[in-house]
PDB file of C-alpha atoms in Angstrom:
ATOM      1  CA  MET A   1       6.844  12.757 -28.161  1.00  0.00           C
ATOM      2  CA  GLY A   2       6.020   9.211 -27.021  1.00  0.00           C
ATOM      3  CA  ARG A   3       3.845   8.350 -24.080  1.00  0.00           C
ATOM      4  CA  ILE A   4       4.861   7.404 -20.548  1.00  0.00           C
ATOM      5  CA  HIS A   5       3.637   3.995 -19.387  1.00  0.00           C
ATOM      6  CA  ILE A   6       2.971   3.543 -15.656  1.00  0.00           C
ATOM      7  CA  VAL A   7       3.969   0.258 -14.015  1.00  0.00           C
ATOM      8  CA  THR A   8       3.390  -0.734 -10.392  1.00  0.00           C
ATOM      9  CA  ASP A   9       3.077  -3.816  -8.202  1.00  0.00           C
ATOM     10  CA  SER A  10      -0.038  -5.405  -6.710  1.00  0.00           C
ATOM     11  CA  THR A  11      -0.027  -3.722  -3.284  1.00  0.00           C
ATOM     12  CA  GLY A  12      -1.400  -0.250  -4.155  1.00  0.00           C
ATOM     13  CA  GLU A  13      -5.103  -1.091  -3.646  1.00  0.00           C
ATOM     14  CA  LEU A  14      -5.990   0.097  -7.166  1.00  0.00           C
ATOM     15  CA  THR A  15      -9.444  -0.783  -8.455  1.00  0.00           C
ATOM     16  CA  LYS A  16      -9.953  -2.572 -11.776  1.00  0.00           C
ATOM     17  CA  GLU A  17     -11.649   0.577 -13.048  1.00  0.00           C
ATOM     18  CA  GLU A  18      -8.612   2.741 -12.204  1.00  0.00           C
ATOM     19  CA  ILE A  19      -6.208   0.235 -13.784  1.00  0.00           C
ATOM     20  CA  GLU A  20      -8.250   0.096 -16.989  1.00  0.00           C
ATOM     21  CA  LYS A  21      -8.938   3.836 -17.184  1.00  0.00           C
ATOM     22  CA  TYR A  22      -5.261   4.787 -17.070  1.00  0.00           C
ATOM     23  CA  GLN A  23      -3.890   1.592 -18.667  1.00  0.00           C
ATOM     24  CA  ILE A  24      -1.699   0.955 -15.613  1.00  0.00           C
ATOM     25  CA  HIS A  25       0.474  -2.149 -15.830  1.00  0.00           C
ATOM     26  CA  VAL A  26       0.391  -4.178 -12.591  1.00  0.00           C
ATOM     27  CA  VAL A  27       3.175  -6.696 -11.968  1.00  0.00           C
ATOM     28  CA  PRO A  28       1.885  -8.916  -9.137  1.00  0.00           C
ATOM     29  CA  LEU A  29       3.818 -10.382  -6.251  1.00  0.00           C
ATOM     30  CA  THR A  30       3.324 -14.053  -5.433  1.00  0.00           C
ATOM     31  CA  ILE A  31       2.403 -15.633  -2.140  1.00  0.00           C
ATOM     32  CA  GLN A  32       2.879 -19.173  -0.871  1.00  0.00           C
ATOM     33  CA  ILE A  33       0.447 -20.752   1.581  1.00  0.00           C
ATOM     34  CA  ASP A  34       0.900 -24.317   2.750  1.00  0.00           C
ATOM     35  CA  GLN A  35       3.151 -25.144  -0.236  1.00  0.00           C
ATOM     36  CA  GLU A  36       0.637 -23.707  -2.729  1.00  0.00           C
ATOM     37  CA  THR A  37       1.720 -20.649  -4.733  1.00  0.00           C
ATOM     38  CA  TYR A  38      -0.764 -17.916  -5.666  1.00  0.00           C
ATOM     39  CA  ILE A  39      -0.492 -14.753  -7.744  1.00  0.00           C
ATOM     40  CA  ASP A  40      -1.668 -11.710  -5.801  1.00  0.00           C
ATOM     41  CA  GLY A  41      -4.925 -10.393  -7.241  1.00  0.00           C
ATOM     42  CA  VAL A  42      -4.986 -12.983 -10.025  1.00  0.00           C
ATOM     43  CA  ASN A  43      -5.924 -16.360  -8.576  1.00  0.00           C
ATOM     44  CA  ILE A  44      -6.508 -15.386  -4.940  1.00  0.00           C
ATOM     45  CA  ASP A  45      -8.492 -12.492  -3.481  1.00  0.00           C
ATOM     46  CA  PRO A  46      -8.118 -10.866  -0.039  1.00  0.00           C
ATOM     47  CA  VAL A  47     -11.090 -12.638   1.572  1.00  0.00           C
ATOM     48  CA  GLU A  48     -10.042 -16.078   0.339  1.00  0.00           C
ATOM     49  CA  PHE A  49      -6.486 -15.384   1.470  1.00  0.00           C
ATOM     50  CA  LEU A  50      -7.518 -14.461   5.008  1.00  0.00           C
ATOM     51  CA  GLU A  51      -9.545 -17.682   5.269  1.00  0.00           C
ATOM     52  CA  LYS A  52      -6.582 -19.770   4.129  1.00  0.00           C
ATOM     53  CA  MET A  53      -4.140 -17.937   6.408  1.00  0.00           C
ATOM     54  CA  ALA A  54      -6.360 -18.658   9.428  1.00  0.00           C
ATOM     55  CA  ASN A  55      -6.065 -22.383   8.789  1.00  0.00           C
ATOM     56  CA  VAL A  56      -2.303 -22.824   8.412  1.00  0.00           C
ATOM     57  CA  PRO A  57       0.251 -22.916  11.251  1.00  0.00           C
ATOM     58  CA  GLU A  58       3.035 -21.111   9.397  1.00  0.00           C
ATOM     59  CA  LEU A  59       3.087 -17.563   8.079  1.00  0.00           C
ATOM     60  CA  PRO A  60       2.532 -17.356   4.301  1.00  0.00           C
ATOM     61  CA  LYS A  61       5.623 -16.293   2.348  1.00  0.00           C
ATOM     62  CA  SER A  62       5.527 -13.529  -0.256  1.00  0.00           C
ATOM     63  CA  SER A  63       7.937 -13.094  -3.151  1.00  0.00           C
ATOM     64  CA  GLN A  64       8.700 -10.067  -5.315  1.00  0.00           C
ATOM     65  CA  PRO A  65       8.289 -10.341  -9.084  1.00  0.00           C
ATOM     66  CA  ALA A  66      11.244 -11.889 -10.914  1.00  0.00           C
ATOM     67  CA  VAL A  67      13.652  -9.578 -12.716  1.00  0.00           C
ATOM     68  CA  GLY A  68      12.800 -11.317 -16.002  1.00  0.00           C
ATOM     69  CA  VAL A  69       9.101 -10.478 -15.651  1.00  0.00           C
ATOM     70  CA  PHE A  70       9.907  -6.784 -15.340  1.00  0.00           C
ATOM     71  CA  LYS A  71      12.434  -6.884 -18.197  1.00  0.00           C
ATOM     72  CA  GLU A  72       9.986  -8.523 -20.572  1.00  0.00           C
ATOM     73  CA  LEU A  73       7.374  -5.859 -19.809  1.00  0.00           C
ATOM     74  CA  PHE A  74       9.908  -3.020 -20.164  1.00  0.00           C
ATOM     75  CA  ASP A  75      11.089  -4.387 -23.520  1.00  0.00           C
ATOM     76  CA  GLU A  76       7.501  -4.491 -24.771  1.00  0.00           C
ATOM     77  CA  LEU A  77       6.405  -1.073 -23.502  1.00  0.00           C
ATOM     78  CA  GLY A  78       9.497   0.785 -24.688  1.00  0.00           C
ATOM     79  CA  SER A  79       9.998  -0.953 -28.028  1.00  0.00           C
ATOM     80  CA  ASN A  80       8.716   2.073 -29.966  1.00  0.00           C
ATOM     81  CA  GLY A  81      10.629   4.670 -27.926  1.00  0.00           C
ATOM     82  CA  ASP A  82       7.980   5.211 -25.216  1.00  0.00           C
ATOM     83  CA  GLU A  83       9.169   5.795 -21.635  1.00  0.00           C
ATOM     84  CA  VAL A  84       8.342   3.625 -18.616  1.00  0.00           C
ATOM     85  CA  LEU A  85       7.824   4.834 -15.045  1.00  0.00           C
ATOM     86  CA  VAL A  86       7.772   2.151 -12.343  1.00  0.00           C
ATOM     87  CA  ILE A  87       6.427   2.982  -8.874  1.00  0.00           C
ATOM     88  CA  THR A  88       6.792   0.205  -6.290  1.00  0.00           C
ATOM     89  CA  MET A  89       5.931  -0.514  -2.695  1.00  0.00           C
ATOM     90  CA  THR A  90       8.537   0.517  -0.135  1.00  0.00           C
ATOM     91  CA  GLY A  91      11.920  -1.162  -0.427  1.00  0.00           C
ATOM     92  CA  GLY A  92      11.883  -1.366   3.361  1.00  0.00           C
ATOM     93  CA  MET A  93       9.369  -4.226   3.161  1.00  0.00           C
ATOM     94  CA  SER A  94      10.003  -5.869  -0.209  1.00  0.00           C
ATOM     95  CA  GLY A  95      12.680  -6.486  -2.803  1.00  0.00           C
ATOM     96  CA  THR A  96      10.271  -5.473  -5.590  1.00  0.00           C
ATOM     97  CA  VAL A  97      12.063  -2.164  -6.220  1.00  0.00           C
ATOM     98  CA  LYS A  98      15.392  -4.015  -6.507  1.00  0.00           C
ATOM     99  CA  SER A  99      13.927  -6.407  -9.097  1.00  0.00           C
ATOM    100  CA  ALA A 100      12.613  -3.474 -11.131  1.00  0.00           C
ATOM    101  CA  GLU A 101      15.930  -1.619 -10.881  1.00  0.00           C
ATOM    102  CA  ALA A 102      17.855  -4.690 -12.017  1.00  0.00           C
ATOM    103  CA  ALA A 103      15.524  -5.150 -14.999  1.00  0.00           C
ATOM    104  CA  ALA A 104      15.899  -1.469 -15.908  1.00  0.00           C
ATOM    105  CA  THR A 105      19.646  -1.978 -16.378  1.00  0.00           C
ATOM    106  CA  MET A 106      19.042  -4.913 -18.761  1.00  0.00           C
ATOM    107  CA  THR A 107      16.526  -3.380 -21.154  1.00  0.00           C
ATOM    108  CA  GLU A 108      17.000  -1.024 -24.094  1.00  0.00           C
ATOM    109  CA  SER A 109      13.864   0.864 -23.046  1.00  0.00           C
ATOM    110  CA  LYS A 110      13.943   4.154 -21.132  1.00  0.00           C
ATOM    111  CA  VAL A 111      12.893   3.172 -17.618  1.00  0.00           C
ATOM    112  CA  VAL A 112      12.736   5.177 -14.386  1.00  0.00           C
ATOM    113  CA  VAL A 113      12.130   3.274 -11.121  1.00  0.00           C
ATOM    114  CA  VAL A 114      10.712   5.046  -8.059  1.00  0.00           C
ATOM    115  CA  ASP A 115      10.471   3.629  -4.536  1.00  0.00           C
ATOM    116  CA  SER A 116       7.162   5.032  -3.263  1.00  0.00           C
ATOM    117  CA  ARG A 117       8.318   4.513   0.368  1.00  0.00           C
ATOM    118  CA  PHE A 118       4.761   3.381   1.098  1.00  0.00           C
ATOM    119  CA  ILE A 119       2.318   0.494   0.711  1.00  0.00           C
ATOM    120  CA  SER A 120      -1.442   0.281   0.216  1.00  0.00           C
ATOM    121  CA  PHE A 121      -3.211   3.524  -0.678  1.00  0.00           C
ATOM    122  CA  GLY A 122      -0.008   5.427   0.139  1.00  0.00           C
ATOM    123  CA  LEU A 123       1.480   3.752  -2.943  1.00  0.00           C
ATOM    124  CA  GLY A 124      -1.756   3.983  -4.910  1.00  0.00           C
ATOM    125  CA  PHE A 125      -1.939   7.781  -4.503  1.00  0.00           C
ATOM    126  CA  GLN A 126       1.423   8.168  -6.258  1.00  0.00           C
ATOM    127  CA  VAL A 127       0.524   5.736  -9.029  1.00  0.00           C
ATOM    128  CA  LEU A 128      -2.748   7.522  -9.808  1.00  0.00           C
ATOM    129  CA  GLU A 129      -1.141  10.980  -9.754  1.00  0.00           C
ATOM    130  CA  ALA A 130       1.524   9.742 -12.180  1.00  0.00           C
ATOM    131  CA  ALA A 131      -1.041   8.054 -14.423  1.00  0.00           C
ATOM    132  CA  GLN A 132      -3.227  11.168 -14.600  1.00  0.00           C
ATOM    133  CA  MET A 133      -0.238  13.361 -15.437  1.00  0.00           C
ATOM    134  CA  ALA A 134       1.018  10.916 -18.077  1.00  0.00           C
ATOM    135  CA  GLU A 135      -2.419  10.981 -19.696  1.00  0.00           C
ATOM    136  CA  GLU A 136      -2.250  14.783 -19.754  1.00  0.00           C
ATOM    137  CA  GLY A 137       1.069  14.590 -21.608  1.00  0.00           C
ATOM    138  CA  LYS A 138       3.300  15.807 -18.764  1.00  0.00           C
ATOM    139  CA  THR A 139       7.026  15.067 -18.973  1.00  0.00           C
ATOM    140  CA  MET A 140       8.866  12.507 -16.860  1.00  0.00           C
ATOM    141  CA  GLU A 141      10.593  15.353 -15.017  1.00  0.00           C
ATOM    142  CA  GLU A 142       7.260  16.988 -14.168  1.00  0.00           C
ATOM    143  CA  ILE A 143       5.783  13.716 -12.941  1.00  0.00           C
ATOM    144  CA  LEU A 144       8.812  12.879 -10.784  1.00  0.00           C
ATOM    145  CA  LYS A 145       8.711  16.335  -9.192  1.00  0.00           C
ATOM    146  CA  ARG A 146       5.030  15.865  -8.354  1.00  0.00           C
ATOM    147  CA  LEU A 147       5.682  12.410  -6.887  1.00  0.00           C
ATOM    148  CA  ASP A 148       8.320  13.873  -4.569  1.00  0.00           C
ATOM    149  CA  HIS A 149       5.710  16.344  -3.335  1.00  0.00           C
ATOM    150  CA  VAL A 150       3.015  13.689  -2.881  1.00  0.00           C
ATOM    151  CA  ARG A 151       5.434  11.397  -1.036  1.00  0.00           C
ATOM    152  CA  SER A 152       6.531  14.099   1.393  1.00  0.00           C
ATOM    153  CA  ASN A 153       2.910  15.040   2.119  1.00  0.00           C
ATOM    154  CA  THR A 154       1.578  11.507   2.670  1.00  0.00           C
ATOM    155  CA  ASN A 155       0.900   9.872   6.029  1.00  0.00           C
ATOM    156  CA  LEU A 156       0.219   6.186   6.509  1.00  0.00           C
ATOM    157  CA  TYR A 157      -0.622   4.428   9.761  1.00  0.00           C
ATOM    158  CA  VAL A 158      -0.881   0.688  10.281  1.00  0.00           C
ATOM    159  CA  VAL A 159      -2.760  -0.814  13.228  1.00  0.00           C
ATOM    160  CA  VAL A 160      -2.718  -4.541  13.963  1.00  0.00           C
ATOM    161  CA  ASP A 161      -5.415  -6.275  15.973  1.00  0.00           C
ATOM    162  CA  THR A 162      -3.212  -9.210  16.948  1.00  0.00           C
ATOM    163  CA  LEU A 163       0.571  -9.364  17.325  1.00  0.00           C
ATOM    164  CA  GLU A 164       0.770 -12.985  16.168  1.00  0.00           C
ATOM    165  CA  ASN A 165       1.839 -12.331  12.571  1.00  0.00           C
ATOM    166  CA  LEU A 166       4.353  -9.654  13.548  1.00  0.00           C
ATOM    167  CA  ILE A 167       5.935 -12.135  15.948  1.00  0.00           C
ATOM    168  CA  LYS A 168       5.952 -14.966  13.369  1.00  0.00           C
ATOM    169  CA  GLY A 169       7.483 -12.628  10.814  1.00  0.00           C
ATOM    170  CA  GLY A 170      10.245 -11.622  13.222  1.00  0.00           C
ATOM    171  CA  ARG A 171       9.235  -7.954  13.293  1.00  0.00           C
ATOM    172  CA  ILE A 172       8.823  -7.953  17.075  1.00  0.00           C
ATOM    173  CA  GLY A 173      10.096 -10.310  19.780  1.00  0.00           C
ATOM    174  CA  LYS A 174       8.019 -13.037  21.403  1.00  0.00           C
ATOM    175  CA  GLY A 175       8.309 -11.392  24.809  1.00  0.00           C
ATOM    176  CA  THR A 176       6.811  -8.187  23.473  1.00  0.00           C
ATOM    177  CA  GLY A 177       4.034 -10.202  21.866  1.00  0.00           C
ATOM    178  CA  LEU A 178       3.151 -11.955  25.101  1.00  0.00           C
ATOM    179  CA  ILE A 179       2.883  -8.649  26.959  1.00  0.00           C
ATOM    180  CA  GLY A 180       0.791  -7.164  24.155  1.00  0.00           C
ATOM    181  CA  SER A 181      -1.580 -10.123  24.142  1.00  0.00           C
ATOM    182  CA  LEU A 182      -2.044 -10.041  27.899  1.00  0.00           C
ATOM    183  CA  LEU A 183      -2.777  -6.334  27.952  1.00  0.00           C
ATOM    184  CA  ASN A 184      -4.793  -6.370  24.715  1.00  0.00           C
ATOM    185  CA  ILE A 185      -2.589  -3.605  23.330  1.00  0.00           C
ATOM    186  CA  LYS A 186      -3.220  -2.281  19.824  1.00  0.00           C
ATOM    187  CA  PRO A 187       0.114  -1.018  18.460  1.00  0.00           C
ATOM    188  CA  ILE A 188      -0.066   1.872  16.002  1.00  0.00           C
ATOM    189  CA  ALA A 189       2.828   2.336  13.582  1.00  0.00           C
ATOM    190  CA  SER A 190       3.611   4.861  10.861  1.00  0.00           C
ATOM    191  CA  LEU A 191       5.367   4.149   7.589  1.00  0.00           C
ATOM    192  CA  GLU A 192       7.440   7.310   7.746  1.00  0.00           C
ATOM    193  CA  GLY A 193      10.700   6.752   5.888  1.00  0.00           C
ATOM    194  CA  GLY A 194       9.354   3.596   4.276  1.00  0.00           C
ATOM    195  CA  ALA A 195       9.743   1.375   7.337  1.00  0.00           C
ATOM    196  CA  TYR A 196       7.472   0.117  10.147  1.00  0.00           C
ATOM    197  CA  ASN A 197       7.853   2.625  13.022  1.00  0.00           C
ATOM    198  CA  PRO A 198       5.781   2.118  16.206  1.00  0.00           C
ATOM    199  CA  VAL A 199       4.336   5.455  17.327  1.00  0.00           C
ATOM    200  CA  ALA A 200       1.668   4.604  19.940  1.00  0.00           C
ATOM    201  CA  LYS A 201      -0.013   1.817  21.907  1.00  0.00           C
ATOM    202  CA  VAL A 202      -3.664   1.942  22.899  1.00  0.00           C
ATOM    203  CA  ARG A 203      -6.010  -0.510  24.617  1.00  0.00           C
ATOM    204  CA  SER A 204      -9.111  -0.559  22.426  1.00  0.00           C
ATOM    205  CA  HIS A 205     -10.479  -0.148  18.919  1.00  0.00           C
ATOM    206  CA  LYS A 206     -12.217   3.034  20.044  1.00  0.00           C
ATOM    207  CA  GLN A 207      -8.913   4.535  21.197  1.00  0.00           C
ATOM    208  CA  VAL A 208      -7.307   3.586  17.871  1.00  0.00           C
ATOM    209  CA  VAL A 209      -9.984   5.497  15.972  1.00  0.00           C
ATOM    210  CA  LYS A 210      -9.668   8.493  18.294  1.00  0.00           C
ATOM    211  CA  TYR A 211      -5.875   8.593  17.863  1.00  0.00           C
ATOM    212  CA  LEU A 212      -5.989   8.291  14.056  1.00  0.00           C
ATOM    213  CA  LEU A 213      -8.735  10.888  13.700  1.00  0.00           C
ATOM    214  CA  GLN A 214      -6.735  13.332  15.830  1.00  0.00           C
ATOM    215  CA  LYS A 215      -3.585  12.771  13.714  1.00  0.00           C
ATOM    216  CA  PHE A 216      -5.612  13.235  10.537  1.00  0.00           C
ATOM    217  CA  GLN A 217      -7.116  16.506  11.758  1.00  0.00           C
ATOM    218  CA  GLU A 218      -3.719  17.822  12.894  1.00  0.00           C
ATOM    219  CA  ASP A 219      -1.972  16.903   9.638  1.00  0.00           C
ATOM    220  CA  THR A 220      -4.685  18.217   7.299  1.00  0.00           C
ATOM    221  CA  ASN A 221      -5.589  21.412   9.163  1.00  0.00           C
ATOM    222  CA  GLY A 222      -5.452  24.357   6.773  1.00  0.00           C
ATOM    223  CA  LYS A 223      -4.449  22.142   3.820  1.00  0.00           C
ATOM    224  CA  VAL A 224      -6.238  20.736   0.789  1.00  0.00           C
ATOM    225  CA  ILE A 225      -6.961  17.029   1.300  1.00  0.00           C
ATOM    226  CA  LYS A 226      -6.102  15.241  -1.942  1.00  0.00           C
ATOM    227  CA  GLY A 227      -6.831  11.659  -0.949  1.00  0.00           C
ATOM    228  CA  VAL A 228      -7.844   9.419   1.953  1.00  0.00           C
ATOM    229  CA  GLY A 229      -7.779   5.625   1.968  1.00  0.00           C
ATOM    230  CA  ILE A 230      -8.647   2.972   4.539  1.00  0.00           C
ATOM    231  CA  ALA A 231      -7.584  -0.596   3.788  1.00  0.00           C
ATOM    232  CA  HIS A 232      -8.480  -3.439   6.122  1.00  0.00           C
ATOM    233  CA  ALA A 233      -7.973  -7.148   6.667  1.00  0.00           C
ATOM    234  CA  GLN A 234     -11.489  -7.694   8.042  1.00  0.00           C
ATOM    235  CA  GLY A 235     -10.696  -4.893  10.494  1.00  0.00           C
ATOM    236  CA  LEU A 236     -14.120  -3.301  10.322  1.00  0.00           C
ATOM    237  CA  LYS A 237     -14.286  -2.599  14.065  1.00  0.00           C
ATOM    238  CA  MET A 238     -11.735   0.137  13.432  1.00  0.00           C
ATOM    239  CA  ALA A 239     -12.205   0.832   9.718  1.00  0.00           C
ATOM    240  CA  ASP A 240     -15.951   1.533   9.709  1.00  0.00           C
ATOM    241  CA  PRO A 241     -16.073   4.091  12.555  1.00  0.00           C
ATOM    242  CA  LEU A 242     -12.908   5.796  11.258  1.00  0.00           C
ATOM    243  CA  LYS A 243     -14.460   6.183   7.793  1.00  0.00           C
ATOM    244  CA  THR A 244     -17.646   7.575   9.332  1.00  0.00           C
ATOM    245  CA  MET A 245     -15.735  10.136  11.403  1.00  0.00           C
ATOM    246  CA  ILE A 246     -13.594  11.230   8.432  1.00  0.00           C
ATOM    247  CA  GLU A 247     -16.790  11.796   6.436  1.00  0.00           C
ATOM    248  CA  GLU A 248     -18.397  13.665   9.322  1.00  0.00           C
ATOM    249  CA  SER A 249     -15.337  15.930   9.433  1.00  0.00           C
ATOM    250  CA  GLY A 250     -16.128  17.017   5.861  1.00  0.00           C
ATOM    251  CA  TYR A 251     -14.208  14.705   3.499  1.00  0.00           C
ATOM    252  CA  HIS A 252     -16.520  12.350   1.591  1.00  0.00           C
ATOM    253  CA  ASP A 253     -14.336  10.599  -1.001  1.00  0.00           C
ATOM    254  CA  VAL A 254     -12.692   7.983   1.236  1.00  0.00           C
ATOM    255  CA  LYS A 255     -11.221   5.020  -0.659  1.00  0.00           C
ATOM    256  CA  PHE A 256     -12.189   1.894   1.263  1.00  0.00           C
ATOM    257  CA  GLY A 257     -11.526  -1.806   0.815  1.00  0.00           C
ATOM    258  CA  TYR A 258      -9.555  -4.928   1.601  1.00  0.00           C
ATOM    259  CA  THR A 259      -5.792  -4.733   1.779  1.00  0.00           C
ATOM    260  CA  SER A 260      -3.566  -6.856  -0.431  1.00  0.00           C
ATOM    261  CA  PRO A 261      -2.784 -10.389   0.821  1.00  0.00           C
ATOM    262  CA  ILE A 262       0.898  -9.383   0.679  1.00  0.00           C
ATOM    263  CA  ILE A 263       0.268  -6.778   3.383  1.00  0.00           C
ATOM    264  CA  SER A 264      -2.177  -8.951   5.356  1.00  0.00           C
ATOM    265  CA  THR A 265       0.558 -11.566   5.711  1.00  0.00           C
ATOM    266  CA  HIS A 266       2.538  -9.170   7.892  1.00  0.00           C
ATOM    267  CA  THR A 267      -0.304  -7.471   9.749  1.00  0.00           C
ATOM    268  CA  GLY A 268      -2.573 -10.464  10.376  1.00  0.00           C
ATOM    269  CA  PRO A 269      -6.399 -10.417  10.485  1.00  0.00           C
ATOM    270  CA  GLY A 270      -8.259  -7.433  11.901  1.00  0.00           C
ATOM    271  CA  ALA A 271      -5.631  -4.887  10.844  1.00  0.00           C
ATOM    272  CA  ILE A 272      -6.170  -1.569   9.097  1.00  0.00           C
ATOM    273  CA  GLY A 273      -4.025   0.822   7.086  1.00  0.00           C
ATOM    274  CA  PHE A 274      -4.962   4.513   7.077  1.00  0.00           C
ATOM    275  CA  SER A 275      -3.437   6.728   4.366  1.00  0.00           C
ATOM    276  CA  TYR A 276      -3.951  10.357   3.382  1.00  0.00           C
ATOM    277  CA  TYR A 277      -2.135  13.113   1.543  1.00  0.00           C
ATOM    278  CA  THR A 278      -2.458  16.871   1.172  1.00  0.00           C
ATOM    279  CA  ASP A 279      -1.377  19.850  -0.905  1.00  0.00           C
TER     280      ASP A 279
END
């Protein structure tokens, strides 16, 4: 029996150590800032990206990997009969899954494409579960069944500190943005169903942390916490106290770091993403 290779995109907040340990293949998205094109995680990092984004009038534009890039990788990985499992960021925010699906129809290799329905650590959780199971020699069927379970037991909340990027990106109207700016509202959204769904509005960073901690405690009560991740775009006013409170509640393995420039483009500076899943 051949092995199963795991492929994903560059938005799952995986560390270099995790990628190397499980030999995960990352196909990066690209991002254009002020007519310069960068490869996510290759020739631009999150901090550098945020600095550049602050100094340009227009919203950076992100692009999914080309179909040909996926096909070339699939051809290589499956040339000896091995299988390929692709897990992408939500199709509700990117055409990456469509590119991978198109490439899967063009290659001779055995390829299965899964829409994670999440971004950030919500995607990363599924990738790591799949990679661990593949290393253990589990079948594609077993891995896909586990991913369904992980997906249905994952929560992801996104909180923006400024509405500017959401307005520029057309995700909310300018009128809404003006009201939000005047009232200093912090909109909280979930990624349930793979799309951006507003669930609450609060007036301060402290109230954001209180709301997210309460949701976390409600959703994990009586369950085994399998993973927690906090990604931020220099949103430490919310990220730091939330991490501290999660640890004080008894969970000490919180994944923590900068979010991908692809995600920061939509959320703007100061944002956080809070992901967790249970068994």
